[in-house]
Coordinates of N, CA and C in Angstrom, one line a residue:
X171 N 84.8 80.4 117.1 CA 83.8 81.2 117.7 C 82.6 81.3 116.7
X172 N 81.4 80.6 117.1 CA 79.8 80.8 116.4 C 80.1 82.6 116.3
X173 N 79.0 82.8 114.8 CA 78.5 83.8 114.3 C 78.1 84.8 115.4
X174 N 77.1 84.1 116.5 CA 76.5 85.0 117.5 C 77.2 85.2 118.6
X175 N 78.5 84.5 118.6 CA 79.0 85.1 119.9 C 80.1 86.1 119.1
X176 N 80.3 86.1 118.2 CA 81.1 87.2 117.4 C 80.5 88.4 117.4
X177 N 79.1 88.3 117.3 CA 78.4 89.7 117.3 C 78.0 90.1 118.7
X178 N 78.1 89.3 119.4 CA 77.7 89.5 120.9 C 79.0 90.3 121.4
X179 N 80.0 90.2 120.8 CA 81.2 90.9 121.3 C 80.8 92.5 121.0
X180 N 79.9 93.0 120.2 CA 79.8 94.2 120.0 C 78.9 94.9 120.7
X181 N 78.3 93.9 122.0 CA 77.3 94.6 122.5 C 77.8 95.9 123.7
X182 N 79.6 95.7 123.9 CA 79.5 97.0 124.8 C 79.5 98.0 124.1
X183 N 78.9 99.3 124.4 CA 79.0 100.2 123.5 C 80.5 100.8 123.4
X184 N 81.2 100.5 124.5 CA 82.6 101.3 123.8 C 83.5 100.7 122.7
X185 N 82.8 99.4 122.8 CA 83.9 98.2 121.7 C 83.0 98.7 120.4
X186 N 81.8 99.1 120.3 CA 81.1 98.8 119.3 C 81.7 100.5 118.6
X187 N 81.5 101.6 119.7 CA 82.1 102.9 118.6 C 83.5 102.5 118.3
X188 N 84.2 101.9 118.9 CA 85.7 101.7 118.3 C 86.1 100.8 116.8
X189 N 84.7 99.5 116.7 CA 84.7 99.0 116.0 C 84.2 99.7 114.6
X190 N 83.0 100.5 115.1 CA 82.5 101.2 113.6 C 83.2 102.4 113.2
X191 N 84.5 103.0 114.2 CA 85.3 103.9 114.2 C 86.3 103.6 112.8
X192 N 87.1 102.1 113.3 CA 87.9 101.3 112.4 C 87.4 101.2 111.1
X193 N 86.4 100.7 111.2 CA 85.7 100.0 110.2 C 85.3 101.3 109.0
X194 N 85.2 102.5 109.0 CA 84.3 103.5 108.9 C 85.9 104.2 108.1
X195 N 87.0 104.0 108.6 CA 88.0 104.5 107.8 C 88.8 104.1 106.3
X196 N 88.4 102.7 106.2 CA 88.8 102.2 105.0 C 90.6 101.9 105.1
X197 N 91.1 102.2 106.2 CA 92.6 102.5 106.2 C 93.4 101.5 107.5
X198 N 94.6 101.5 108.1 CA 94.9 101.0 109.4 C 95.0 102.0 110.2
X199 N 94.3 101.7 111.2 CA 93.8 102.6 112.6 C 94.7 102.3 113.4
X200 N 95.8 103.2 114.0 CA 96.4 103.0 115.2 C 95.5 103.1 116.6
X201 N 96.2 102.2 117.9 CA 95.5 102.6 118.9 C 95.1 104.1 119.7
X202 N 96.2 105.0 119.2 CA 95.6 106.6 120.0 C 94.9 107.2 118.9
X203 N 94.5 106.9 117.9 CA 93.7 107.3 116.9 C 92.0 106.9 117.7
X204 N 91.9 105.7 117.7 CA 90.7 105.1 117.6 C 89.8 105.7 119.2
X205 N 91.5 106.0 120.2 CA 91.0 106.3 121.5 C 90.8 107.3 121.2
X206 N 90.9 108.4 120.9 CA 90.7 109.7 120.6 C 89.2 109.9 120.3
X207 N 88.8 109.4 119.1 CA 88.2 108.7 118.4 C 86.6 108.2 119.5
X208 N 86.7 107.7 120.1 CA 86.0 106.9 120.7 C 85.8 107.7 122.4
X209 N 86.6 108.8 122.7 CA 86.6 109.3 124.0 C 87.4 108.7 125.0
X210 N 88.1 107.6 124.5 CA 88.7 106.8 125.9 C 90.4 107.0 126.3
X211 N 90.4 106.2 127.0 CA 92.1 106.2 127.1 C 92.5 105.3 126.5
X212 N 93.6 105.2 125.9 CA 94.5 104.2 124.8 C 94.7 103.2 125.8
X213 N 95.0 102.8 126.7 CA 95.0 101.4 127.8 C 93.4 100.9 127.8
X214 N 92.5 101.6 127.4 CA 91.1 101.3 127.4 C 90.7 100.1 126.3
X215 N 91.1 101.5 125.0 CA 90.6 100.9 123.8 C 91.4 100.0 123.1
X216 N 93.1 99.9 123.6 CA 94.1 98.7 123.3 C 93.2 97.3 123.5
X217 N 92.3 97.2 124.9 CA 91.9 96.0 125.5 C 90.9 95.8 124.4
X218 N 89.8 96.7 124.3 CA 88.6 96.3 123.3 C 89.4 96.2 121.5
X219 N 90.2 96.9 121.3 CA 90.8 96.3 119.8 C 91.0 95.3 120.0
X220 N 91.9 94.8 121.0 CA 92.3 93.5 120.7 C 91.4 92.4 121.1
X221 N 90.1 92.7 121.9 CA 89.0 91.9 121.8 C 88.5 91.6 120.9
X222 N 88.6 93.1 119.9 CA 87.5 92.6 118.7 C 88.4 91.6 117.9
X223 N 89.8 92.1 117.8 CA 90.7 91.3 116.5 C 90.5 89.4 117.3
X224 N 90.5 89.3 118.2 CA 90.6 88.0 118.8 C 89.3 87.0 118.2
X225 N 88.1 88.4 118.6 CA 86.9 87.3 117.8 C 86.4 87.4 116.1
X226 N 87.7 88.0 115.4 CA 87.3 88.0 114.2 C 87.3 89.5 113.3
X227 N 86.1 90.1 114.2 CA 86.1 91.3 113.7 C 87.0 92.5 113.0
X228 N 87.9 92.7 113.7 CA 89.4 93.4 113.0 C 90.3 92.7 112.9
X229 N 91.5 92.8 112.1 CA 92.7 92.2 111.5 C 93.6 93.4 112.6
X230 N 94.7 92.8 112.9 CA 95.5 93.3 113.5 C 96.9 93.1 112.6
X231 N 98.2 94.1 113.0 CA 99.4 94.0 112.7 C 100.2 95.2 112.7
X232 N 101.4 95.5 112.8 CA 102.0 96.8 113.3 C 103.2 97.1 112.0
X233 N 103.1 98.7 112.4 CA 103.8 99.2 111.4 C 104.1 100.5 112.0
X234 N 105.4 101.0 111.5 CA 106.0 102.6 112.7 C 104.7 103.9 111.5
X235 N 104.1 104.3 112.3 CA 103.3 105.6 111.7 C 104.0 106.7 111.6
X236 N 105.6 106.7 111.8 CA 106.0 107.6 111.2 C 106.2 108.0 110.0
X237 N 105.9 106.6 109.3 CA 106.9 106.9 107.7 C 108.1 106.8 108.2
X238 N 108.7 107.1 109.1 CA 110.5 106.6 108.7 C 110.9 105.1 109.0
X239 N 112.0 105.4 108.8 CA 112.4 104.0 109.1 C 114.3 103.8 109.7
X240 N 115.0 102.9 110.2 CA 115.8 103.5 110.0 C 116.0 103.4 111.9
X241 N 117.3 103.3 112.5 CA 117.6 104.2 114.0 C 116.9 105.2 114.3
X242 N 116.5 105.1 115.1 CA 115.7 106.8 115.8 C 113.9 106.9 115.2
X243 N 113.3 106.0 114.5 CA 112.5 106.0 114.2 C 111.6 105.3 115.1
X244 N 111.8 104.5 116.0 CA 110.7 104.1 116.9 C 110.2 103.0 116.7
X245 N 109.4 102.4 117.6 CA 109.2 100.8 117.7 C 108.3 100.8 117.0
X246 N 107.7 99.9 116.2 CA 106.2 99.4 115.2 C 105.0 99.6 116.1
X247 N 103.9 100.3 115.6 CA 103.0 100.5 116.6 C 102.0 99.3 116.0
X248 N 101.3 99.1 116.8 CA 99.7 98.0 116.7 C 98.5 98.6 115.5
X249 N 98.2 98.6 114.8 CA 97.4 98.9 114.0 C 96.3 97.9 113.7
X250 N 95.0 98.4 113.3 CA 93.9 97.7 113.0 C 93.2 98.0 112.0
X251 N 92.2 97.1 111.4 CA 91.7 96.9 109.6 C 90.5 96.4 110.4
X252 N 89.6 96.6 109.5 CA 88.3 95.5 110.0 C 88.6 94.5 108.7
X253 N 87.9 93.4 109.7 CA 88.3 92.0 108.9 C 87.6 91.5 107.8
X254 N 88.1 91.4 107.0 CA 87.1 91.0 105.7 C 85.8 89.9 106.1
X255 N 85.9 88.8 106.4 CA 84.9 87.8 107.1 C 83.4 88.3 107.2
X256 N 82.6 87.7 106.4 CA 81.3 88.2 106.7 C 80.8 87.3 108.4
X257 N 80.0 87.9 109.1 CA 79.1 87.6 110.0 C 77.9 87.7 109.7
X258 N 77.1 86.6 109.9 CA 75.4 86.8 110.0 C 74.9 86.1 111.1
X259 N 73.8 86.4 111.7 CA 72.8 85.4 112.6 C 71.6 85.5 112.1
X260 N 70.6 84.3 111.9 CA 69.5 84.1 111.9 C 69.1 83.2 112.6
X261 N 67.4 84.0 113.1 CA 67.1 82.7 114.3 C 65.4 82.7 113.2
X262 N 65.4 81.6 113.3 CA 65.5 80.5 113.2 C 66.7 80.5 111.8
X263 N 67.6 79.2 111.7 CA 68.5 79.1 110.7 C 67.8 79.4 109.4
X264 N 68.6 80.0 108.6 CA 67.9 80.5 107.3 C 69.1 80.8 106.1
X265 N 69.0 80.2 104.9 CA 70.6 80.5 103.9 C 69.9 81.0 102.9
X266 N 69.9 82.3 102.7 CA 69.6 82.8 101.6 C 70.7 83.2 100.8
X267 N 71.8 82.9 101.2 CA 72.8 83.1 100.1 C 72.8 82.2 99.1
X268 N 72.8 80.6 99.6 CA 72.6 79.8 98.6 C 71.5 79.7 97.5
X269 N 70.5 80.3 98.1 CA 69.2 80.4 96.8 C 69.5 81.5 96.4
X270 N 70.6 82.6 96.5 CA 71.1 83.8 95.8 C 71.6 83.1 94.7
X271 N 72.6 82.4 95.0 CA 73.5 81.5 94.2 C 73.1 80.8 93.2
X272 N 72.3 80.6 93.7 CA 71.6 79.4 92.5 C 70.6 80.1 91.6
X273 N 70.0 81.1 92.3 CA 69.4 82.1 90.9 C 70.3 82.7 90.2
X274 N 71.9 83.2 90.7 CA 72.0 83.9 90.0 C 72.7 82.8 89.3
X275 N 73.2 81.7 89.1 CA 73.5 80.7 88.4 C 72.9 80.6 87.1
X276 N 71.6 80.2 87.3 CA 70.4 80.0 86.7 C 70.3 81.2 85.7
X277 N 70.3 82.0 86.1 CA 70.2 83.6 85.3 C 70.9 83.7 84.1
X278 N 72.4 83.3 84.9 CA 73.8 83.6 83.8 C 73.4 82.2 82.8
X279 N 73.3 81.3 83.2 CA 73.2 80.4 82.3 C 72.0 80.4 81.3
X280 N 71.2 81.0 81.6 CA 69.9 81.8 80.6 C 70.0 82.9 79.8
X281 N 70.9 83.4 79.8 CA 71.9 84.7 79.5 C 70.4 85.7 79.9
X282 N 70.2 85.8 81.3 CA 69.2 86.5 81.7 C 69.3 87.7 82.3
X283 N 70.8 88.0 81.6 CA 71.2 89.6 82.4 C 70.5 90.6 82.3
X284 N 70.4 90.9 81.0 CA 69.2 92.3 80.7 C 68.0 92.5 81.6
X285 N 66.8 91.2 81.5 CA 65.8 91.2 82.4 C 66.4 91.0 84.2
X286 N 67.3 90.8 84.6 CA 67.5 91.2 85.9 C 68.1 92.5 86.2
X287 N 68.9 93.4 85.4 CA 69.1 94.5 85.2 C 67.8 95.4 85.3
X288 N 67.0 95.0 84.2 CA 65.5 95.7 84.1 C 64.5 95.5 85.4
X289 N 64.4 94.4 85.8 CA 64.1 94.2 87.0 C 64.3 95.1 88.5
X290 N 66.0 95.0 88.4 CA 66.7 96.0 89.1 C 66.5 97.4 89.7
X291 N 66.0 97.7 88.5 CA 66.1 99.2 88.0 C 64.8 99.2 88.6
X292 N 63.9 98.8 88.1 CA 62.0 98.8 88.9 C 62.3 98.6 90.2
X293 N 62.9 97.6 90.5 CA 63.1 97.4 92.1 C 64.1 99.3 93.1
X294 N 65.0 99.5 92.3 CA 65.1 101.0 92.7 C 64.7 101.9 92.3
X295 N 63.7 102.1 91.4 CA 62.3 103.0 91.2 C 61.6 103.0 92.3
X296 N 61.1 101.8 92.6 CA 59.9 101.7 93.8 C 60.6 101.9 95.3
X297 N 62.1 101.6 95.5 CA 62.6 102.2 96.8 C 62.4 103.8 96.7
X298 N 62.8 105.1 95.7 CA 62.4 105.6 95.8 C 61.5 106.6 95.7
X299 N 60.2 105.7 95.3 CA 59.1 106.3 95.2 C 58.8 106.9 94.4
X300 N 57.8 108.2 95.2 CA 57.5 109.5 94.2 C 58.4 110.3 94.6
X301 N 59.2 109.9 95.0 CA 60.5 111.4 95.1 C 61.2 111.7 94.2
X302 N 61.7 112.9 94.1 CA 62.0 113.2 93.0 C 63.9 112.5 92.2
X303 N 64.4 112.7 91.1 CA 65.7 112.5 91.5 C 66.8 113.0 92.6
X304 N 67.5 112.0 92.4 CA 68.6 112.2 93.7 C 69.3 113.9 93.7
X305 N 69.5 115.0 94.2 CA 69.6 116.2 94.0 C 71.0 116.5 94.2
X306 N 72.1 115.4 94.6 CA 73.0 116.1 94.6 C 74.3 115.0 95.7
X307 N 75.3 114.6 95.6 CA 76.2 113.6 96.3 C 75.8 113.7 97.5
X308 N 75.7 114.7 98.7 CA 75.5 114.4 99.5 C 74.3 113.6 100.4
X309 N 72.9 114.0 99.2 CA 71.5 113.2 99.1 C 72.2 111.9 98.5
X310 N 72.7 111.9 97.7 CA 72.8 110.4 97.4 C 73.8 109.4 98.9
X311 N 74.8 110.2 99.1 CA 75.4 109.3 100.3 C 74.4 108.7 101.1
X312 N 73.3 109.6 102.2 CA 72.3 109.8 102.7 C 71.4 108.3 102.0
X313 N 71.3 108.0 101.0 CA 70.2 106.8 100.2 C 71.2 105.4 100.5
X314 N 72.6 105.9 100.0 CA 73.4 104.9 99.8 C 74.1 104.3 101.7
X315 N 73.9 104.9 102.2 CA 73.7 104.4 103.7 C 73.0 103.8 104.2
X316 N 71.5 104.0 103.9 CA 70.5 103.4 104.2 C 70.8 102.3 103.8
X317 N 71.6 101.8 102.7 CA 71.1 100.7 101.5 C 72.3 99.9 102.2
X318 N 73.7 100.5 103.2 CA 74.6 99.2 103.5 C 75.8 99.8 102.9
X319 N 75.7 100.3 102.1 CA 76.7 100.8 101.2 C 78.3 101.2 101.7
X320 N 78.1 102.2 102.7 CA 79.1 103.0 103.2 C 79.7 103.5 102.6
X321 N 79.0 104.6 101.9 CA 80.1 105.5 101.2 C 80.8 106.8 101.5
X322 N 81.4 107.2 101.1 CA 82.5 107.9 101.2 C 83.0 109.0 99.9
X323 N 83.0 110.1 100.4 CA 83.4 111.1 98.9 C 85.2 110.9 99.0
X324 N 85.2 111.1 97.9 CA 86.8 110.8 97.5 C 86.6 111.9 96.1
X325 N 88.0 112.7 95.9 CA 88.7 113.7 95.0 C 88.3 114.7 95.2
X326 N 88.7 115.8 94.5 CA 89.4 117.5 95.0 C 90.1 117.9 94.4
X327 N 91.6 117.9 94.9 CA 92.1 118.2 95.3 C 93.8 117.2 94.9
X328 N 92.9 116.2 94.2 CA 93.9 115.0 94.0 C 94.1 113.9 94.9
X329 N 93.3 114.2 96.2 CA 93.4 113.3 97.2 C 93.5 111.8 97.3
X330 N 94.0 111.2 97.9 CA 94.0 109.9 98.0 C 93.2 108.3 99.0
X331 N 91.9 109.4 98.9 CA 91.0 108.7 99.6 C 90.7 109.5 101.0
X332 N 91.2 110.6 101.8 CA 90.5 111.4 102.4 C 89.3 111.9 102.3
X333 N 88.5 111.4 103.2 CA 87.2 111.7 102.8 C 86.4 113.2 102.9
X334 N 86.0 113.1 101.5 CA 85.6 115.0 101.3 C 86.6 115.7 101.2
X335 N 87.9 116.0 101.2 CA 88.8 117.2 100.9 C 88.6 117.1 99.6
X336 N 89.0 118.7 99.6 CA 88.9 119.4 98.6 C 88.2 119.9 98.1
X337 N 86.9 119.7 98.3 CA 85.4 120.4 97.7 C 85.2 120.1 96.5
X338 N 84.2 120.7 95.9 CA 83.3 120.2 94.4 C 84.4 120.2 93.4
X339 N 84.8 119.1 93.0 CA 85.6 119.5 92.2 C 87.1 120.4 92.2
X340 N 88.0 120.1 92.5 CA 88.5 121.3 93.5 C 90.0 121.8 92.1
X341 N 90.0 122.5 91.8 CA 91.1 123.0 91.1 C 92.3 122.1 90.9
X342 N 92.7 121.7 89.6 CA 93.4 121.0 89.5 C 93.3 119.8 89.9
X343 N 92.8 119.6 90.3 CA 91.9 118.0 91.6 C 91.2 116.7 90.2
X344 N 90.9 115.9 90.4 CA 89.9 114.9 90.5 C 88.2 115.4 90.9
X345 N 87.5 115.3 90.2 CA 86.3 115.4 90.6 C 86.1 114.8 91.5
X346 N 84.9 115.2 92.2 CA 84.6 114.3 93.6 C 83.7 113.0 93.2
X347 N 83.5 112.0 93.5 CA 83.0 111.0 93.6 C 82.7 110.0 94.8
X348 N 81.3 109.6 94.6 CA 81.0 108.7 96.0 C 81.2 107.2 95.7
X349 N 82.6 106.7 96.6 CA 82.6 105.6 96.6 C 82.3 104.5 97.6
X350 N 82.1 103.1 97.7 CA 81.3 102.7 99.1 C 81.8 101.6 99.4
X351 N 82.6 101.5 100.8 CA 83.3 100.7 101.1 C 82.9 99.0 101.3
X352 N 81.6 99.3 100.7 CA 80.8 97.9 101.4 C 79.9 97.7 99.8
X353 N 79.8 96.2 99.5 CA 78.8 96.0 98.6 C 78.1 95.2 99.4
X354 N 76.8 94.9 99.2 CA 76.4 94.3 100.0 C 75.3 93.3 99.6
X355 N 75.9 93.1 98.3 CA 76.0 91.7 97.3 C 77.2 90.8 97.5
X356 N 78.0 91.1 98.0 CA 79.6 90.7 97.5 C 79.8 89.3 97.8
X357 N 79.2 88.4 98.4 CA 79.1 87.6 98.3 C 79.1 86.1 97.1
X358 N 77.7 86.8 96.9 CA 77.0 86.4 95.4 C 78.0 87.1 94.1
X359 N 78.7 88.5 94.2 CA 79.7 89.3 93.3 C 80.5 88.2 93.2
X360 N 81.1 87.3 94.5 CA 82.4 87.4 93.8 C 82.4 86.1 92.8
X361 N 81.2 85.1 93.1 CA 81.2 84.2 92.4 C 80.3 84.6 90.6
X362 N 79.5 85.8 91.2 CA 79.1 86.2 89.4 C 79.2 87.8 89.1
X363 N 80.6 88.2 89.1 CA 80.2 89.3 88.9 C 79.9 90.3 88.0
X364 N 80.0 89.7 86.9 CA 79.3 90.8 85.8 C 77.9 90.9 86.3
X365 N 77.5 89.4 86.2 CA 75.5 89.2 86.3 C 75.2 90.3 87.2
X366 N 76.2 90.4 88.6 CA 75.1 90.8 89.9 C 76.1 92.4 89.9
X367 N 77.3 92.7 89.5 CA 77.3 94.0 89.4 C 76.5 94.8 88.4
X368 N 75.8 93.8 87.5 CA 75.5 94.9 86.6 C 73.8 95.2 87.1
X369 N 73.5 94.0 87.8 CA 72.6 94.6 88.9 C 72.4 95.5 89.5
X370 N 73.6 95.4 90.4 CA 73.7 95.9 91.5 C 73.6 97.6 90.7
X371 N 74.5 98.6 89.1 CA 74.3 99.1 88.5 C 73.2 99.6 88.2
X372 N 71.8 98.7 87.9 CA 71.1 99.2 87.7 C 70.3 99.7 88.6
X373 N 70.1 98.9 89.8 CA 69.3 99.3 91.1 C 69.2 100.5 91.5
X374 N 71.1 100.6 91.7 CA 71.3 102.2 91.9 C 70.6 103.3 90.9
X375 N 70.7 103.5 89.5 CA 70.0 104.1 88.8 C 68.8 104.1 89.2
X376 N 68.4 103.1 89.3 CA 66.8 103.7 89.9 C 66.5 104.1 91.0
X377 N 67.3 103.7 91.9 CA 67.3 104.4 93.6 C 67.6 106.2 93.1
X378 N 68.5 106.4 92.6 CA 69.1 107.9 92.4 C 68.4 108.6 91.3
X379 N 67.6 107.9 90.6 CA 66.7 108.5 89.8 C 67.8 109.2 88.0
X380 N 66.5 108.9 86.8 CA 67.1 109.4 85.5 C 67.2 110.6 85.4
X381 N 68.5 111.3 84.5 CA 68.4 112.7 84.3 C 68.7 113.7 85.3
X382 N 69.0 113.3 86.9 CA 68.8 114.0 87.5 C 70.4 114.6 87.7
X383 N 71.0 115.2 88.7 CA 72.0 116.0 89.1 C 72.6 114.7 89.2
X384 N 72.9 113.7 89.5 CA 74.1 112.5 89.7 C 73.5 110.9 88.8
X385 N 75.0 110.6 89.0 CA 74.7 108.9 88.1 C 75.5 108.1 88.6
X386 N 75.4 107.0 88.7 CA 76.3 105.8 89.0 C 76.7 105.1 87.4
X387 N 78.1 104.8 87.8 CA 78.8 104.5 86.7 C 79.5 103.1 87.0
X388 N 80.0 102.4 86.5 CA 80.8 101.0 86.9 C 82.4 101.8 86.9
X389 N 83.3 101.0 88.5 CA 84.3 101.8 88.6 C 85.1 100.8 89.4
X390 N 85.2 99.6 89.2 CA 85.4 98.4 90.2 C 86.7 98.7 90.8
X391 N 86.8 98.8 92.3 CA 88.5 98.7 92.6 C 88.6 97.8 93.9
X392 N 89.6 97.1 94.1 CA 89.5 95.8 94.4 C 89.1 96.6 96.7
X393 N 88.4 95.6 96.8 CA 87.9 96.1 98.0 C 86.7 97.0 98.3
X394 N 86.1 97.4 97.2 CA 85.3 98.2 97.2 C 84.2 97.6 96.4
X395 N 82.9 98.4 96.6 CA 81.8 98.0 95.6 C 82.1 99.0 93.9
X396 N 81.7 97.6 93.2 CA 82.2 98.0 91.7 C 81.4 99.3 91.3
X397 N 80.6 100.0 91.9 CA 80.1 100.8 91.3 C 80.2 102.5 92.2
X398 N 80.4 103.8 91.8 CA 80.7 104.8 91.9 C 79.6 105.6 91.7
X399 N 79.4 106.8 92.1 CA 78.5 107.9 92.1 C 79.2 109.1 92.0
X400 N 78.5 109.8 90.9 CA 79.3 111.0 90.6 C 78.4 112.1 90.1
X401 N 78.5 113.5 89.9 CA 78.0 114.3 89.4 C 77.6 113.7 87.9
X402 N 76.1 114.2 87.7 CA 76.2 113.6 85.9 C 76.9 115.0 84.6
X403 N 77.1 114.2 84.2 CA 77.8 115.5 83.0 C 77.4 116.7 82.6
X404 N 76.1 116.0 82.4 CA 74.8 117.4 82.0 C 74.6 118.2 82.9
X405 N 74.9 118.0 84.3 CA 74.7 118.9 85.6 C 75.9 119.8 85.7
X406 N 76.8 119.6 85.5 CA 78.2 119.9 85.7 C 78.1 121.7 85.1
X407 N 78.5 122.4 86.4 CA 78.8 123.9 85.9 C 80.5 123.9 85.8

């Protein structure tokens, strides 16, 4: 199936909230989850999952959501992932990934990291502006959305990727940190990733601004974008 008829599968709106539903969890979505989720009935949204897994978009496979296992534990339910596989369309055809590539080729082989870092950093200076620093995780989520990012607060509480439990820091907990299910380099990452994460590093610092109430740190975990957002030290009551 072409790129555009992959995306064209998203044009009903009930496939499209079920899809950014899945997608938005970072985890495997069963079918009365997503229906819930989405307003529909699970005979509804079973048809549109498995539309979307058919053209690409979600990964499908089953597993019992009880945790048990064992007699008496129940048949394997259908569960869904969105699918790693990038999609794009451009009209007229256009490959800007390959002249990604090749710059950043060029770069590394120049040992031109510093000045694209420095570069970086001006380029997220000027996204934002005259505003002031970033004021606080939830302002920075808000930036880091706009940007593709998808991030997501994680710790508390000790938690294990529940998004936001536990509050600021939460007793005994893990500090909170914003992590982002999406890089939106990762393409270009995976073939250079020190060069373009430590890019991607600096950009953020200037998007979120110096000195201020939060900082991005390098925090790479596989499936995720290498970089994290966190309260900065000096802020910290």
């Amino acid at each position: 199936m072409e790129d555009i008829d992959v995306i064209a599968v998203l044009q009903d709106p009930v496939r499209r909230r079920l899809y950014e539903y899945v997608a938005a969890q970072g985890r495997e979505v069963g079918r009365n989850e997503a229906a819930e989720a989405a307003g529909v009935a699970r005979t509804l949204a079973a048809h549109h999952l498995d539309r979307l897994a058919e053209a690409g978009l979600l990964e499908s496979g089953s597993r019992r959501l009880t945790g048990r296992s064992g007699p008496g534990a129940g048949r394997p339910a259908k569960v869904y992932t969105r699918a790693r596989v990038e999609r794009s369309v451009s009209l007229p055809a256009r490959d800007y990934r390959t002249a990604a590539e090749l710059l950043a080729e060029a770069a590394e082989e120049a040992g031109l990291d510093a000045g694209l870092c420095a570069a970086a950093r001006r380029r997220g200076e000027s996204l934002r502006g005259a505003a002031a620093p970033c004021g606080g995780l939830e302002e920075a989520m808000k930036l880091l959305v706009a940007r593709g990012y998808e991030p997501h607060l994680e710790g508390g509480d000790g938690d294990s990727g529940h998004d936001g439990e536990g509050g600021e820091g939460g007793e005994g907990g893990r500090e909170r940190v914003v992590r982002m299910r999406n890089c939106p380099f990762h393409a270009v990452a995976q073939r250079f990733p020190p060069l373009v994460c430590g890019m991607n590093l600096a950009l953020l610092e200037g998007l979120l601004g110096a000195n201020g109430p939060v900082r991005a740190r390098m925090d790479a975990r596989p499936g995720e974008c290498c970089v994290v957002v966190e309260a900065s030290k000096d802020n910290e009551h």
